[in-house]
Coordinates of C-alpha atoms in Angstrom, one line a residue:
M1 CA -151.1 177.1 33.1
T2 CA -150.5 175.5 36.4
S3 CA -150.7 171.4 36.5
I4 CA -153.9 170.8 37.9
E5 CA -155.3 172.8 34.7
Q6 CA -153.3 171.0 32.6
Q7 CA -154.6 167.6 34.1
Q8 CA -157.9 168.8 34.1
E9 CA -157.3 170.4 30.6
I10 CA -156.7 166.9 29.2
G11 CA -159.4 165.0 31.3
I12 CA -157.6 164.1 34.1
P13 CA -158.5 165.0 37.6
A14 CA -156.3 166.4 39.9
A15 CA -155.0 164.5 42.8
G16 CA -157.2 165.9 46.0
V17 CA -160.1 167.3 43.5
K18 CA -163.3 165.8 44.0
E19 CA -164.5 165.6 40.3
R20 CA -168.7 166.2 40.2
F21 CA -170.6 165.2 37.7
S22 CA -171.7 168.2 35.4
I23 CA -172.9 168.4 32.0
F24 CA -172.8 172.7 30.4
N25 CA -171.9 174.1 33.9
L26 CA -174.6 172.5 35.5
P27 CA -175.1 169.9 37.9
G28 CA -175.9 166.7 35.9
G29 CA -179.1 166.1 37.5
W30 CA -180.5 169.6 36.6
F31 CA -179.2 169.3 32.9
L32 CA -181.1 166.2 32.6
A33 CA -184.1 167.4 33.3
I34 CA -183.8 169.8 30.5
A35 CA -182.4 167.1 28.0
A36 CA -185.8 165.4 28.8
V37 CA -188.2 168.2 28.4
A38 CA -186.2 169.3 24.9
I39 CA -186.2 165.3 23.9
G40 CA -189.3 164.5 24.6
S41 CA -190.8 167.7 22.7
M42 CA -188.9 166.8 19.8
Y43 CA -190.2 162.9 19.7
L44 CA -193.4 164.3 20.4
E45 CA -192.8 166.7 17.3
V46 CA -193.8 169.8 19.1
L47 CA -190.5 171.6 19.0
P48 CA -191.2 175.2 17.3
S49 CA -189.5 176.0 14.7
G50 CA -186.7 178.6 14.1
L51 CA -184.0 179.1 16.5
I52 CA -185.7 178.1 20.4
G53 CA -186.4 174.6 19.0
S54 CA -183.6 174.1 16.9
L55 CA -181.3 175.9 19.8
I56 CA -182.2 174.2 22.4
I57 CA -182.5 170.5 21.1
M58 CA -179.2 171.4 19.4
I59 CA -177.0 172.2 22.6
V60 CA -178.6 169.2 24.5
L61 CA -177.4 166.6 22.1
G62 CA -174.3 168.6 21.3
E63 CA -173.9 168.5 25.0
L64 CA -175.0 165.0 26.0
L65 CA -172.7 163.2 23.0
G66 CA -169.7 165.6 24.1
W67 CA -169.8 164.5 27.6
I68 CA -169.8 160.9 26.4
G69 CA -166.8 161.8 23.7
D70 CA -164.6 163.8 26.4
H71 CA -165.5 160.5 29.0
T72 CA -164.4 157.5 26.3
P73 CA -161.1 156.0 26.9
I74 CA -158.9 156.4 23.3
I75 CA -161.5 158.3 22.0
K76 CA -161.2 161.2 24.3
S77 CA -157.3 161.2 24.0
F78 CA -157.0 160.4 20.0
L79 CA -159.9 161.1 18.5
G80 CA -160.4 164.2 19.1
G81 CA -163.3 163.5 22.4
G82 CA -166.5 165.3 22.1
A83 CA -166.1 167.2 18.7
I84 CA -166.3 163.6 17.2
I85 CA -168.7 161.7 18.4
A86 CA -171.0 165.4 18.7
I87 CA -170.4 165.0 14.0
F88 CA -170.4 160.9 14.2
G89 CA -173.3 160.7 16.7
S90 CA -175.3 163.1 15.1
A91 CA -175.1 161.7 11.8
Y92 CA -175.6 158.3 13.0
L93 CA -179.1 159.3 14.7
T94 CA -179.9 160.9 10.9
Y95 CA -178.9 157.8 9.6
A96 CA -180.8 155.9 11.4
G97 CA -183.9 157.8 11.4
L98 CA -184.4 158.6 14.6
I99 CA -184.7 162.1 14.9
P100 CA -187.4 162.8 13.3
E101 CA -187.8 164.4 10.2
S102 CA -189.3 167.1 11.6
T103 CA -186.2 168.4 13.6
V104 CA -184.4 167.6 10.8
T105 CA -185.6 170.0 8.7
G106 CA -185.9 172.7 11.4
I107 CA -182.1 172.4 12.2
S108 CA -181.1 172.2 8.7
D109 CA -183.4 175.8 8.0
F110 CA -181.4 177.3 11.5
M111 CA -178.1 176.3 10.5
Q112 CA -178.5 177.4 6.7
G113 CA -181.6 180.1 6.4
G114 CA -180.7 181.3 9.7
D115 CA -177.6 181.7 9.5
F116 CA -175.9 180.0 12.1
L117 CA -173.4 178.7 10.6
N118 CA -171.8 182.2 9.5
F119 CA -172.8 183.8 13.1
Y120 CA -170.6 181.3 14.4
I121 CA -167.6 181.7 12.1
A122 CA -167.6 185.5 12.3
A123 CA -167.6 185.3 15.8
L124 CA -164.6 183.2 16.3
I125 CA -162.8 184.9 13.2
T126 CA -162.8 188.3 14.6
G127 CA -162.0 187.4 18.1
S128 CA -159.6 185.0 17.9
I129 CA -157.6 187.5 15.8
L130 CA -158.3 190.7 17.5
G131 CA -158.1 188.6 20.9
M132 CA -154.3 187.6 20.1
N133 CA -151.3 189.3 21.9
K134 CA -150.1 191.8 19.6
K135 CA -146.2 190.6 20.6
V136 CA -146.7 187.4 20.0
L137 CA -148.1 188.7 16.3
T138 CA -145.5 191.4 15.7
Q139 CA -142.7 190.3 17.4
A140 CA -142.4 186.3 16.8
G141 CA -145.6 186.3 14.3
L142 CA -143.5 187.0 10.8
K143 CA -140.7 184.6 11.5
Y144 CA -142.4 182.1 13.3
A145 CA -144.0 182.7 9.2
F146 CA -141.6 180.4 8.0
P147 CA -142.0 177.3 9.3
L148 CA -145.0 177.8 9.5
L149 CA -145.5 178.0 5.5
A150 CA -142.9 175.3 5.2
G151 CA -145.3 172.7 7.1
V152 CA -147.6 173.5 4.9
V153 CA -146.0 173.2 1.8
G154 CA -144.3 170.1 3.1
A155 CA -147.9 169.2 4.2
I156 CA -149.0 169.5 0.5
V157 CA -146.0 168.2 -1.4
L158 CA -145.6 164.8 0.3
A159 CA -149.6 164.4 0.5
A160 CA -149.6 164.7 -3.2
V161 CA -146.7 162.4 -3.7
V162 CA -148.6 160.3 -2.1
G163 CA -151.7 160.6 -3.4
L164 CA -150.2 160.1 -6.8
L165 CA -148.8 156.8 -5.5
V166 CA -152.1 155.6 -4.0
G167 CA -154.3 156.4 -6.2
F168 CA -155.5 159.8 -5.5
S169 CA -155.7 162.8 -7.9
I170 CA -153.6 165.8 -6.7
Q171 CA -156.8 167.7 -5.8
D172 CA -157.8 165.2 -4.0
S173 CA -154.9 165.0 -1.9
V174 CA -154.6 168.5 -1.5
L175 CA -157.9 170.1 -1.3
V176 CA -160.0 168.0 0.0
M177 CA -157.3 166.0 2.4
T178 CA -154.5 168.4 3.0
L179 CA -155.6 171.9 3.4
P180 CA -158.5 170.3 5.9
I181 CA -156.0 169.1 7.8
M182 CA -154.3 172.2 7.9
G183 CA -157.1 173.8 8.9
G184 CA -158.4 175.5 12.3
G185 CA -160.4 172.4 12.9
L186 CA -164.3 172.0 12.2
G187 CA -166.0 175.2 13.2
A188 CA -163.2 177.5 11.4
G189 CA -161.3 175.0 8.9
A190 CA -163.7 172.2 8.1
V191 CA -167.1 173.8 7.6
P192 CA -165.8 177.1 5.9
M193 CA -164.1 175.2 3.5
A194 CA -166.9 172.6 2.8
Q195 CA -169.3 176.0 1.8
L196 CA -166.2 176.7 -0.3
Y197 CA -165.3 174.2 -2.2
S198 CA -169.5 173.8 -2.4
E199 CA -169.3 177.6 -4.1
L200 CA -166.6 176.9 -6.7
L201 CA -167.1 173.4 -7.6
G202 CA -170.7 172.7 -8.1
N203 CA -170.8 169.6 -5.5
E204 CA -173.5 169.8 -2.5
P205 CA -171.5 170.6 1.4
S206 CA -172.4 167.3 2.4
Y207 CA -170.1 165.6 -0.2
Y208 CA -166.9 167.5 1.0
M209 CA -168.4 167.0 4.7
S210 CA -167.9 163.7 4.1
M211 CA -164.5 163.8 2.8
L212 CA -163.3 166.6 5.6
I213 CA -163.9 165.2 8.6
P214 CA -162.6 161.6 9.0
A215 CA -158.9 163.4 7.3
L216 CA -159.5 165.8 10.5
A217 CA -159.9 162.9 12.7
L218 CA -156.9 160.4 10.8
G219 CA -154.6 164.1 11.4
N220 CA -155.3 164.6 14.6
V221 CA -155.1 160.8 15.3
F222 CA -151.1 160.8 14.3
A223 CA -150.4 164.4 15.5
I224 CA -150.9 162.9 19.1
I225 CA -149.0 159.6 17.8
F226 CA -146.3 161.6 16.2
A227 CA -146.0 164.5 18.8
A228 CA -145.2 161.5 21.8
G229 CA -142.6 160.1 19.1
L230 CA -141.3 163.4 18.8
H231 CA -140.8 163.4 22.6
Q232 CA -139.1 160.4 22.5
V233 CA -136.4 161.6 19.8
S234 CA -135.5 165.0 21.4
K235 CA -134.6 162.5 24.4
K236 CA -131.8 160.8 21.8
F237 CA -131.1 163.7 20.3
P238 CA -130.7 166.6 22.4
S239 CA -129.2 169.0 20.2
L240 CA -132.7 168.9 18.2
T241 CA -134.6 170.5 21.2
G242 CA -135.1 173.6 23.4
N243 CA -137.1 171.1 25.8
G244 CA -140.4 173.4 25.4
Q245 CA -138.1 176.6 24.6
L246 CA -139.1 177.5 20.6
I247 CA -136.3 180.1 20.5
K248 CA -133.8 181.8 23.2
G249 CA -134.3 184.9 24.6
F250 CA -138.4 185.4 24.1
S251 CA -140.9 185.4 26.7
Y252 CA -144.2 185.5 26.7
E253 CA -147.6 187.0 28.5
E254 CA -151.3 186.7 27.8
K255 CA -153.4 189.2 28.8
K256 CA -156.1 188.8 30.9
F257 CA -159.4 190.1 30.4
T258 CA -162.3 190.5 33.2
P259 CA -165.6 188.9 31.9
D260 CA -168.1 192.5 30.3
I261 CA -171.6 191.9 29.0
A262 CA -171.3 195.1 27.7
K263 CA -167.9 194.6 25.8
M264 CA -169.5 191.1 24.3
G265 CA -172.5 193.1 23.1
I266 CA -169.6 195.1 21.3
G267 CA -167.8 192.0 20.3
L268 CA -170.9 190.8 18.9
L269 CA -171.6 194.0 16.9
A270 CA -167.3 193.8 15.2
A271 CA -168.3 190.6 14.0
V272 CA -171.5 190.6 12.0
T273 CA -169.8 194.3 10.7
F274 CA -166.5 192.0 9.5
Y275 CA -168.7 189.7 8.2
M276 CA -170.3 192.3 6.3
L277 CA -167.7 194.2 5.0
G278 CA -165.8 190.6 3.7
Q279 CA -169.3 189.7 1.9
L280 CA -169.2 193.9 0.7
L281 CA -165.7 192.9 -0.9
G282 CA -166.3 189.9 -2.2
E283 CA -168.8 191.3 -4.8
I284 CA -166.1 193.0 -6.4
I285 CA -162.5 191.7 -5.5
P286 CA -162.7 187.8 -6.9
I287 CA -161.7 186.2 -3.1
H288 CA -164.1 184.4 -1.1
P289 CA -165.7 186.6 1.4
Y290 CA -164.2 185.2 4.1
A291 CA -161.1 185.7 3.0
I292 CA -161.4 188.8 2.4
M293 CA -162.8 189.2 5.7
I294 CA -159.9 187.6 7.6
L295 CA -157.8 189.5 6.3
L296 CA -159.5 192.7 7.3
V297 CA -159.2 191.7 10.6
A298 CA -155.4 190.8 10.6
L299 CA -155.2 194.0 9.0
A300 CA -157.1 196.1 11.7
K301 CA -154.9 194.3 15.0
V302 CA -151.3 194.9 13.1
V303 CA -152.0 198.3 13.0
N304 CA -153.6 199.1 15.8
V305 CA -156.6 201.1 14.6
L306 CA -159.3 199.9 16.9
P307 CA -160.2 201.1 20.4
A308 CA -159.5 198.3 22.7
I309 CA -162.6 198.3 23.9
V310 CA -163.2 196.5 20.9
E311 CA -160.8 194.1 20.8
E312 CA -161.2 192.9 24.6
G313 CA -165.3 192.5 23.9
A314 CA -164.5 190.8 20.4
S315 CA -162.1 188.6 22.3
Q316 CA -164.7 187.7 24.8
W317 CA -167.8 187.4 22.7
F318 CA -165.9 184.7 20.0
Q319 CA -165.2 182.9 24.1
F320 CA -168.7 182.9 24.6
V321 CA -170.2 181.9 21.3
A322 CA -166.9 179.1 21.4
K323 CA -167.8 177.5 24.8
N324 CA -171.8 177.8 24.9
F325 CA -172.9 177.3 20.9
T326 CA -169.7 174.6 19.3
L327 CA -170.9 171.3 20.3
A328 CA -174.8 172.7 19.4
L329 CA -172.8 173.8 15.9
L330 CA -171.4 170.4 15.8
I331 CA -174.7 168.6 15.6
G332 CA -175.6 170.5 12.9
V333 CA -172.4 169.8 10.7
G334 CA -173.5 166.0 11.4
V335 CA -177.0 166.2 10.6
V336 CA -177.1 168.6 7.7
Y337 CA -173.4 168.1 6.2
T338 CA -172.4 164.5 7.6
D339 CA -173.3 161.6 5.2
L340 CA -172.1 158.7 6.8
E341 CA -172.6 156.5 4.2
A342 CA -170.1 158.9 2.2
V343 CA -167.9 158.5 5.3
L344 CA -167.2 155.0 6.0
G345 CA -167.0 154.7 2.4
A346 CA -164.1 157.5 1.7
L347 CA -162.0 154.7 4.7
S348 CA -159.4 152.8 3.1
F349 CA -155.9 152.4 3.6
Q350 CA -154.9 154.6 0.9
Y351 CA -156.5 157.4 2.4
I352 CA -155.4 156.4 5.5
A353 CA -151.8 156.9 3.9
V354 CA -152.9 160.5 2.5
V355 CA -153.5 161.7 6.3
M356 CA -150.9 160.0 7.3
G357 CA -148.2 161.7 4.5
V358 CA -149.9 164.9 5.5
V359 CA -149.2 165.0 9.2
L360 CA -145.1 163.9 8.0
G361 CA -144.7 166.2 5.5
A362 CA -146.1 169.4 8.0
I363 CA -143.2 167.7 10.6
L364 CA -140.5 167.7 7.6
G365 CA -141.1 171.1 6.6
A366 CA -141.7 172.9 9.8
A367 CA -138.8 171.1 11.5
F368 CA -136.3 172.1 9.1
V369 CA -137.6 175.8 7.6
G370 CA -137.5 176.4 11.7
K371 CA -133.7 175.3 11.8
L372 CA -132.9 177.6 9.1
V373 CA -134.5 181.3 10.7
G374 CA -133.4 180.1 15.0
F375 CA -136.1 178.2 16.0
Y376 CA -135.3 174.3 17.5
P377 CA -136.0 171.9 15.5
I378 CA -138.5 169.4 17.6
E379 CA -140.2 172.4 19.1
A380 CA -140.9 174.3 15.3
A381 CA -141.6 170.6 14.5
I382 CA -144.8 170.4 17.3
T383 CA -145.9 174.0 17.2
A384 CA -145.6 175.1 13.8
G385 CA -146.3 171.5 11.7
L386 CA -148.3 169.0 14.2
C387 CA -150.5 171.9 16.1
M388 CA -151.6 172.9 12.4
A389 CA -152.3 169.5 11.4
N390 CA -154.2 169.0 14.7
M391 CA -157.7 169.6 15.7
G392 CA -157.7 173.3 16.5
G393 CA -157.6 174.1 20.6
T394 CA -158.4 170.8 21.4
G395 CA -156.2 169.5 19.4
D396 CA -153.8 171.6 21.0
V397 CA -153.9 170.5 24.7
A398 CA -153.1 167.0 23.4
V399 CA -150.4 167.4 20.8
L400 CA -148.5 169.1 23.4
S401 CA -149.1 166.8 26.1
A402 CA -148.2 164.2 24.4
A403 CA -145.2 166.0 23.2
R404 CA -144.6 166.7 27.3
R405 CA -144.1 171.0 26.2
M406 CA -147.5 172.2 27.5
E407 CA -145.2 176.0 27.9
L408 CA -145.2 176.2 23.8
M409 CA -149.1 176.6 23.9
P410 CA -148.8 180.7 22.8
F411 CA -147.3 179.2 19.5
A412 CA -149.9 176.0 19.2
Q413 CA -152.7 178.5 19.9
I414 CA -150.9 180.6 16.5
S415 CA -150.8 177.8 14.5
S416 CA -154.7 177.0 15.3
R417 CA -156.3 180.8 14.9
L418 CA -153.8 183.1 11.9
G419 CA -152.5 179.3 10.8
G420 CA -155.9 177.8 10.2
A421 CA -157.7 181.2 9.4
L422 CA -153.9 181.4 6.4
I423 CA -155.5 177.5 4.8
I424 CA -159.2 179.2 4.2
L425 CA -157.1 181.8 2.1
I426 CA -154.6 179.3 0.9
A427 CA -157.5 176.5 0.0
G428 CA -159.5 179.7 -2.1
L429 CA -156.3 180.1 -3.8
L430 CA -156.0 176.8 -4.8
V431 CA -158.8 176.1 -6.0
N432 CA -159.0 178.9 -8.4
L433 CA -155.8 178.0 -9.5
F434 CA -157.3 174.1 -10.1
L435 CA -159.8 175.5 -11.9

């Protein structure tokens, strides 16, 4: 990634590059005209039920709130940017009664009865794993797994200890705070985790989302702050760092895909097929279907059983869905799954202490075991620790920018993709253990 691209990724216009006002890749004026049609239809209560009405208002509100979050100082740098504003903004609009009840009902039906949520997650899981560079997965993956797992263990142990000291149960400290922070962000972490907890523990998904989302936001804040701190530590203790190099003698080369509409169709089919395989096997195997799906996709990638066109198609379909539907999905999360009153009630000194314990535990576990297996401790802590504790892809950019180590992005992506998928699997197993 060039320095100009890095600056643009974190919202800083590069020198000599004129930033134009655009939303959803459209000139701002055109998008606002479309938004006026959608919002006007919403308040006149003439939005059609089902896919068309729900999708247009979710995209419009998501992109508007996302743009605000991505252009608001502090929020864009430390609190997750547009993703957090999309969730909490739509949750507030719903809480305050500013979204008509008919629209709330339509979005709820689309997210749940219309299965938009599972449609999104299937694309995310399948495409992110199949789209990974196999060289990274096979050559560095096994060794990298040690500091990654150590970071998870460190986060669980320290969070449990801090939780007990401040009055939280181990179950809440681990399941409701540690695992979502260490998961794959919102779409691949908190949302499926809330569904999993709802199915296995019995409360509504909104109950768990009200605790998972603040944990994600606070975890992201601490991950960025500690990344900047580790950069300062590396200056004082140069023996602990490779200055952006995780391990000696390793080179990474990302395969580039040319966008192809036909391949995206194949990717769509692959995503829903793996999803259905997970559902089918979930009927006979006592593991959550999401976890089964993740294992199947990873196995298919490792043994190289799928044609290249399927892997490329799945990756492209994932990128299309993530690019165009993520903020729309987060509007659904805010409207349907986020109880704003419960979220505000969850924030306390004790809650913040446990979240800080999660991030510190991830740093210590990843750094210590990383050094044992031949990695530089600081780089291991940043990639296998902090890039597990942040909010996925946008968090990776923020963390690596704060640490001044953008070249570690490939390993950050392993943490965000496979690490996040691993957390869902661990969550399913730990819920059964607590039960």
